[in-house]
Amino acid sequence: MQTEELLSLFKRRGVVWPSAEIYGGAAGLYDYGPVGLGVKHRLEEAWASWFVGLSPNYYLIEPAEIVPEAVVRSSGHLEHFADADVACAKCGHHARADTLLEEKGVADVEGLSPEALGRLLQEKNLPCPRCGERALSVPRPFNLMFALDFGAAGKEKAYLRPETAQGAYLSFARMWDVGRKQLPLGIAIIGKAYRNEIAPRNVLFRMRAFTQAELQIFFDPEDFTPPFDRVADEKLPCLRAADRAAGAVEPRVVTATELVQKGDIPPFYAYHLAHSLRFFRDVLGYPADRIRLLEKNEKERAFYNRIHFDIEVKLDSLGGYKELGAVHYRGDYDLSRHGEGSGTDLSVNPSGKKKFLPHVLELTFGVDRNVWGLADLHLKTETPSSSAGAGAEAEEEKGPRTLWALPSYLAPTQVAVLPLIRKMHSEKAEEIAEGLREQGISVAVPLTASVGKRYAREDEVGTPFAVTVDAQTLQDGTVTLRERDSRAQSRLPAAEIASRVRRQLVPPRPPRPAVPQAAATP
RNA sequence: GCGGACAUAGUGUAGUGGUUAGCACGCAAGCUUCCCAAGCUUGCUACCCGGGUUCGAAUCCCGGUGUCCGCACCA
């Protein structure tokens, strides 16, 4: 499906729609409807269950979304997250100072401050590229962060956080105590980040307010040995930087063991890369042959990233591989910068033998992007001939159907209970629905339209199970249970529905690492 | 930000100076003992916003906003 088709389906079914639509919209802002939010919440739950589940010393926290200026000064966002914008006083044309200078052959403009760029512009006295007048303004820093007036006097500066990660670094000292001074220490955050993007695009792909799910793992660089044997044979579709330089465009599948053999990728990195891959493949159900692990070269990655693989997934709606997650080995850059900036010593000495700054491994995921990915990869249009599921009834099928073949544990509604005939079976349907709700299952009871149409609607929003209440139910308490993907039906007592479906409603967790059996905490 | 294209019910569209603004799907109410978007009846909803030209603008012009495609951007 193309972007626009997906968006119109999203709008129609209450998944996602443009924010402030009645005022003409606001670029880069989207609202989640009940269906989209349901998927998003389940995705977040599945993410936390998987990644926080990697170690008993990993925790989910929720830091503030507003950060004081000192934080972004230390993190480097104030300096590097900005462009120098010049405007032509004559025609109003906007351009970037560095681009203008580069086009005129002024060699090295990278990293120059707006002031320095302004001096260069003045020296060269460049004309406006559109109208030719020499009326360009002094460069104005355009920062991708949203600045806020903070405090009663409005004199203090603060920003909406441009990434969630900073919250983990800021919380490290506190969490070191809360987590009883253990390494590795994992701090996971799921939350909004804000960037004043120049050109928001592709609905959920580049938004100005978006949700990230990130796990920052703090560890001792000389002693970080997660159970590598659990991933040793995992097949990783890697596109290495060196191979790309040599012209490769397709990933080459190597095992985790092979990846670490050359010595440039440490086992702890390969371990987490493999688990990230598994999350996409085994939890989100993305087809393995659409995922690649693309290594960024020195130029592409941030200077503090020592190893950087993007996890990319091929999405038809967007015409190719898109970054849906990444694994960054950031060294001690973050704690070192915040240690200096705040004057707080963030080094640790867990064994009493050496004092050091923990290193950081960052696993990062775009939540909204993956909601889009789940739609792109799991929404299907089935034509009657291609759906063999209903067997003998196949010839009676009419048009194609759209189904969202989400993994069951990611579906917003888990079971739909349908009265076959509204007047006669609604009461019983409600009773059965209530019984399921009491067991923690998310249930809808659609009443309007024919039963076939109701199946179709539920298919489209990804509901994995439908239970139909008919005349026989009133007599013997049995119902038909219909599965979304196969459309297969079976008859069973209503009381057995929960036990039949429950197992499929729980997202997979990573295999539990072997923890040394310390004395059980009383 | 730049360039190009586009903007009509919930969705997809027809209409290109004067139309009761059409169609399909959808949605809602009713009928139908109804297990895969059936049928019948009835009903619902639209010209992105602001200016201008004109006797008259959904239609032409300008500006804005938004979307898509390229470029640029994405520490």
PDB file of C-alpha atoms (C1' of nucleotides) in Angstrom, chain A residues 1-2 5-6 8-9 12 316 374-388 397-406 456 459-461 484-485 487, chain B residues 37:
ATOM      1  CA  MET A   1       0.000   0.000   0.000  1.00  0.00           C
ATOM      2  CA  GLN A   2       1.093   3.531  -0.642  1.00  0.00           C
ATOM      3  CA  GLU A   5      -3.807   4.677   0.993  1.00  0.00           C
ATOM      4  CA  LEU A   6      -2.513   3.780   4.413  1.00  0.00           C
ATOM      5  CA  SER A   8      -6.867   7.187   4.443  1.00  0.00           C
ATOM      6  CA  LEU A   9      -7.418   3.803   6.035  1.00  0.00           C
ATOM      7  CA  ARG A  12     -11.291   5.982   8.402  1.00  0.00           C
ATOM      8  CA  ASP A 316       6.666  -0.884   0.425  1.00  0.00           C
ATOM      9  CA  LEU A 374       3.133  -2.850  11.570  1.00  0.00           C
ATOM     10  CA  ALA A 375       0.555  -1.429   9.189  1.00  0.00           C
ATOM     11  CA  ASP A 376       2.789  -1.601   6.138  1.00  0.00           C
ATOM     12  CA  LEU A 377       3.880  -5.171   6.757  1.00  0.00           C
ATOM     13  CA  HIS A 378       0.773  -6.727   8.254  1.00  0.00           C
ATOM     14  CA  LEU A 379      -2.098  -5.035   6.445  1.00  0.00           C
ATOM     15  CA  LYS A 380      -3.177  -7.246   3.601  1.00  0.00           C
ATOM     16  CA  THR A 381      -5.797  -7.214   0.945  1.00  0.00           C
ATOM     17  CA  GLU A 382      -6.959 -10.719   0.221  1.00  0.00           C
ATOM     18  CA  THR A 383      -8.788 -11.513  -2.942  1.00  0.00           C
ATOM     19  CA  PRO A 384     -11.199 -14.450  -2.824  1.00  0.00           C
ATOM     20  CA  SER A 385      -8.958 -16.665  -4.927  1.00  0.00           C
ATOM     21  CA  SER A 386      -5.954 -16.134  -2.720  1.00  0.00           C
ATOM     22  CA  SER A 387      -7.755 -16.999   0.490  1.00  0.00           C
ATOM     23  CA  ALA A 388      -8.084 -20.697   0.824  1.00  0.00           C
ATOM     24  CA  GLU A 397     -17.119 -15.107  -1.059  1.00  0.00           C
ATOM     25  CA  LYS A 398     -17.754 -11.755  -2.593  1.00  0.00           C
ATOM     26  CA  GLY A 399     -15.129  -9.052  -2.734  1.00  0.00           C
ATOM     27  CA  PRO A 400     -11.622  -8.839  -1.395  1.00  0.00           C
ATOM     28  CA  ARG A 401     -11.164  -8.227   2.286  1.00  0.00           C
ATOM     29  CA  THR A 402      -8.653  -6.110   4.111  1.00  0.00           C
ATOM     30  CA  LEU A 403      -7.173  -7.626   7.197  1.00  0.00           C
ATOM     31  CA  TRP A 404      -4.577  -6.390   9.602  1.00  0.00           C
ATOM     32  CA  ALA A 405      -2.709  -9.574  10.399  1.00  0.00           C
ATOM     33  CA  LEU A 406      -1.109  -8.167  13.534  1.00  0.00           C
ATOM     34  CA  ALA A 456     -14.777  -7.557   7.967  1.00  0.00           C
ATOM     35  CA  ASP A 459     -10.431  -7.903  10.389  1.00  0.00           C
ATOM     36  CA  GLU A 460      -9.457  -4.413   9.361  1.00  0.00           C
ATOM     37  CA  VAL A 461      -8.572  -3.271  12.862  1.00  0.00           C
ATOM     38  CA  ARG A 484      -8.968 -13.695  11.816  1.00  0.00           C
ATOM     39  CA  ASP A 485      -6.222 -14.943   9.536  1.00  0.00           C
ATOM     40  CA  ARG A 487     -11.256 -17.569   9.036  1.00  0.00           C
TER      41      ARG A 487
ATOM     42  C1'   A B  37     -18.752  -6.435   3.398  1.00  0.00           C
TER      43        A B  37
END
